Short mmCIF file of C-alpha atoms in Angstrom, two decimals:
data_model
loop_
_atom_site.label_atom_id
_atom_site.label_comp_id
_atom_site.label_asym_id
_atom_site.label_seq_id
_atom_site.Cartn_x
_atom_site.Cartn_y
_atom_site.Cartn_z
CA UNK A 81 -42.55 19.94 34.20
CA UNK A 82 -41.54 20.35 30.59
CA UNK A 83 -45.08 21.03 29.39
CA UNK A 84 -46.08 23.31 32.28
CA UNK A 85 -42.97 25.44 32.67
CA UNK A 86 -41.59 27.28 29.63
CA UNK A 87 -38.40 28.02 31.61
CA UNK A 88 -37.73 24.31 32.16
CA UNK A 89 -38.52 23.55 28.50
CA UNK A 90 -36.02 26.27 27.48
CA UNK A 91 -33.47 24.75 29.90
CA UNK A 92 -33.82 21.37 28.12
CA UNK A 93 -33.84 22.89 24.62
CA UNK A 94 -30.67 24.87 25.41
CA UNK A 95 -29.01 21.62 26.47
CA UNK A 96 -29.84 20.07 23.09
CA UNK A 97 -28.86 23.20 21.11
CA UNK A 98 -25.52 23.31 22.93
CA UNK A 99 -24.65 19.77 21.77
CA UNK A 100 -26.51 19.19 18.50
CA UNK A 101 -23.79 20.39 16.10
CA UNK A 102 -21.08 18.30 17.79
CA UNK A 103 -23.38 15.26 17.85
CA UNK A 104 -24.22 15.77 14.18
CA UNK A 105 -20.55 16.16 13.20
CA UNK A 106 -19.56 13.05 15.16
CA UNK A 107 -22.33 10.98 13.56
CA UNK A 108 -21.50 12.23 10.04
CA UNK A 109 -17.82 11.38 10.53
CA UNK A 110 -18.78 7.86 11.63
CA UNK A 111 -21.17 7.56 8.65
CA UNK A 112 -18.30 8.45 6.28
CA UNK A 113 -15.89 6.04 8.04
CA UNK A 114 -18.57 3.37 7.72
CA UNK A 115 -18.74 3.76 3.94
CA UNK A 116 -22.13 5.47 3.91
CA UNK A 117 -23.86 2.72 5.89
CA UNK A 118 -26.40 3.64 8.61
CA UNK A 119 -24.96 4.47 12.04
CA UNK A 120 -26.42 5.07 15.50
CA UNK A 121 -24.55 6.86 18.26
CA UNK A 122 -25.82 7.17 21.85
CA UNK A 123 -25.59 10.71 23.23
CA UNK A 124 -26.05 12.30 26.63
CA UNK A 125 -25.69 15.80 28.02
CA UNK A 126 -24.15 16.51 31.38
CA UNK A 127 -26.31 16.78 34.49
CA UNK A 128 -27.52 20.30 35.19
CA UNK A 129 -29.50 21.92 37.97
CA UNK A 130 -32.76 23.77 37.40
CA UNK A 131 -34.42 25.77 40.17
CA UNK A 132 -38.12 26.58 40.27
CA UNK A 133 -39.15 30.00 41.47
CA UNK A 134 -42.29 30.76 43.41
CA UNK A 135 -43.14 33.77 41.21
CA UNK A 136 -43.25 31.51 38.09
CA UNK A 137 -45.01 28.46 39.56
CA UNK A 138 -45.67 28.08 43.29
CA UNK A 139 -46.72 24.43 42.99
CA UNK A 140 -43.42 23.23 41.49
CA UNK A 141 -41.46 25.56 43.77
CA UNK A 142 -43.03 24.22 46.97
CA UNK A 143 -43.28 20.62 45.77
CA UNK A 144 -39.72 20.08 44.57
CA UNK A 145 -37.81 23.39 44.64
CA UNK A 146 -35.17 22.25 42.15
CA UNK A 147 -34.17 19.27 40.05
CA UNK A 148 -31.22 17.75 38.24
CA UNK A 149 -31.76 17.18 34.53
CA UNK A 150 -30.13 15.91 31.38
CA UNK A 151 -30.99 14.78 27.87
CA UNK A 152 -30.29 11.28 26.57
CA UNK A 153 -30.79 9.97 23.07
CA UNK A 154 -29.50 8.41 19.90
CA UNK A 155 -28.22 10.21 16.80
CA UNK A 156 -28.77 8.21 13.63
CA UNK A 157 -27.47 8.77 10.13
CA UNK A 158 -29.06 6.97 7.21
CA UNK A 159 -28.54 7.49 3.49
CA UNK A 160 -31.45 9.13 1.66
CA UNK A 161 -32.59 7.95 -1.81
CA UNK A 162 -29.52 9.63 -3.37
CA UNK A 163 -27.10 8.19 -0.80
CA UNK A 164 -26.73 11.53 1.00
CA UNK A 165 -26.70 11.43 4.82
CA UNK A 166 -29.87 12.26 6.74
CA UNK A 167 -29.19 12.90 10.44
CA UNK A 168 -31.80 12.56 13.16
CA UNK A 169 -31.94 12.71 16.94
CA UNK A 170 -34.33 10.66 19.06
CA UNK A 171 -34.14 12.03 22.60
CA UNK A 172 -35.85 12.39 25.94
CA UNK A 173 -35.44 14.77 28.84
CA UNK A 174 -34.82 13.36 32.31
CA UNK A 175 -35.32 14.99 35.71
CA UNK A 176 -34.58 13.66 39.19
CA UNK A 177 -33.74 14.65 42.74
CA UNK A 178 -33.47 13.21 46.24
CA UNK A 179 -35.37 14.98 49.00
CA UNK A 180 -33.58 14.57 52.29
CA UNK A 181 -34.17 17.84 54.15
CA UNK A 182 -30.65 19.17 54.63
CA UNK A 183 -30.03 21.27 57.73
CA UNK A 184 -28.82 24.31 55.76
CA UNK A 185 -31.94 24.80 53.60
CA UNK A 186 -35.53 25.87 54.10
CA UNK A 187 -38.51 27.65 52.59
CA UNK A 188 -40.56 30.74 53.38
CA UNK A 189 -44.29 30.53 52.66
CA UNK A 190 -46.32 33.70 52.07
CA UNK A 191 -49.44 33.75 54.23
CA UNK A 192 -52.82 35.10 53.12
CA UNK A 193 -53.34 38.63 54.39
CA UNK A 194 -49.63 39.36 54.54
CA UNK A 195 -46.74 38.01 56.50
CA UNK A 196 -44.89 34.79 55.98
CA UNK A 197 -43.80 31.62 57.73
CA UNK A 198 -40.27 30.21 57.49
CA UNK A 199 -39.81 26.47 57.69
CA UNK A 200 -36.17 25.39 58.02
CA UNK A 201 -35.41 21.99 56.51
CA UNK A 202 -34.14 20.97 59.93
CA UNK A 203 -37.78 20.95 61.11
CA UNK A 204 -38.69 18.68 58.20
CA UNK A 205 -35.73 16.45 59.06
CA UNK A 206 -37.06 16.18 62.61
CA UNK A 207 -40.39 14.94 61.21
CA UNK A 208 -38.41 12.31 59.31
CA UNK A 209 -36.43 11.13 62.33
CA UNK A 210 -39.63 10.77 64.35
CA UNK A 211 -41.35 8.76 61.60
CA UNK A 212 -43.90 11.38 60.52
CA UNK A 213 -42.20 12.32 57.21
CA UNK A 214 -40.08 10.38 54.79
CA UNK A 215 -37.19 11.14 52.43
CA UNK A 216 -38.04 10.40 48.81
CA UNK A 217 -36.72 10.23 45.27
CA UNK A 218 -38.34 12.09 42.40
CA UNK A 219 -37.57 10.93 38.87
CA UNK A 220 -39.21 11.17 35.49
CA UNK A 221 -38.55 11.26 31.76
CA UNK A 222 -40.34 12.84 28.85
CA UNK A 223 -41.67 10.85 25.95
CA UNK A 224 -39.16 10.23 23.16
CA UNK A 225 -39.11 12.99 20.56
CA UNK A 226 -37.53 13.04 17.11
CA UNK A 227 -35.63 16.03 15.75
CA UNK A 228 -34.09 16.28 12.28
CA UNK A 229 -30.48 17.43 12.67
CA UNK A 230 -30.18 18.16 8.94
CA UNK A 231 -28.54 16.76 5.85
CA UNK A 232 -25.83 18.80 4.11
CA UNK A 233 -26.42 21.73 6.51
CA UNK A 234 -27.39 21.81 10.20
CA UNK A 235 -31.04 22.26 11.13
CA UNK A 236 -31.89 24.97 13.63
CA UNK A 237 -35.68 24.76 13.37
CA UNK A 238 -37.71 24.72 16.60
CA UNK A 239 -37.56 21.52 18.62
CA UNK A 240 -40.73 19.40 18.97
CA UNK A 241 -43.31 20.57 21.49
CA UNK A 242 -43.75 18.48 24.66
CA UNK A 243 -46.73 16.21 25.07
CA UNK A 244 -49.71 17.50 26.98
CA UNK A 245 -49.43 16.48 30.62
CA UNK A 246 -51.41 13.43 31.65
CA UNK A 247 -52.95 12.98 35.04
CA UNK A 248 -53.82 9.31 34.79
CA UNK A 249 -51.29 8.17 37.42
CA UNK A 250 -53.10 8.73 40.73
CA UNK A 251 -52.31 7.00 44.02
CA UNK A 252 -53.83 3.74 42.76
CA UNK A 253 -51.47 3.63 39.76
CA UNK A 254 -49.50 0.33 40.08
CA UNK A 255 -46.32 1.89 38.69
CA UNK A 256 -46.19 4.21 41.71
CA UNK A 257 -45.46 1.17 43.87
CA UNK A 258 -42.11 0.76 42.06
CA UNK A 259 -40.90 3.95 43.75
CA UNK A 260 -41.72 2.79 47.29
CA UNK A 261 -39.10 1.34 49.58
CA UNK A 262 -36.12 2.90 47.75
#
């Protein structure tokens, strides 16, 4: 998601930007209270919704529609060679959702040649109750990225770029089995 959809990447980056100064200030205060010794502070943003739109990416729109997301990480402060604090953030983005076909939702699919077809989630729920479809969880996390939060002044440089998406996890991927039966 984060590598394919600039809007989702911006959503995650905005989450970090919104918190980075407070995280930095908290870590620097702890560094000073600790007599200039290294400190590590776990951080986490609140959970936020992100909706995919069919005009930006039909695949993500039809596959998942929306997701919950947050950023988790650790802010560290270590003294540099002169004893001055150097603040860094190691973080990852997380996304998840539960697909359970609520009665009050649905999707409209554009058909080739014009027209469309509406599929209420209630129809999908019926497939579930008859054993043809199944509710499922979607969850994933980005790789861990490092971002320098600055030294004597905050850093507002661009955040690291996401990794290129991998496609090595097909249906025979053993880790996929961990998601079954939840």
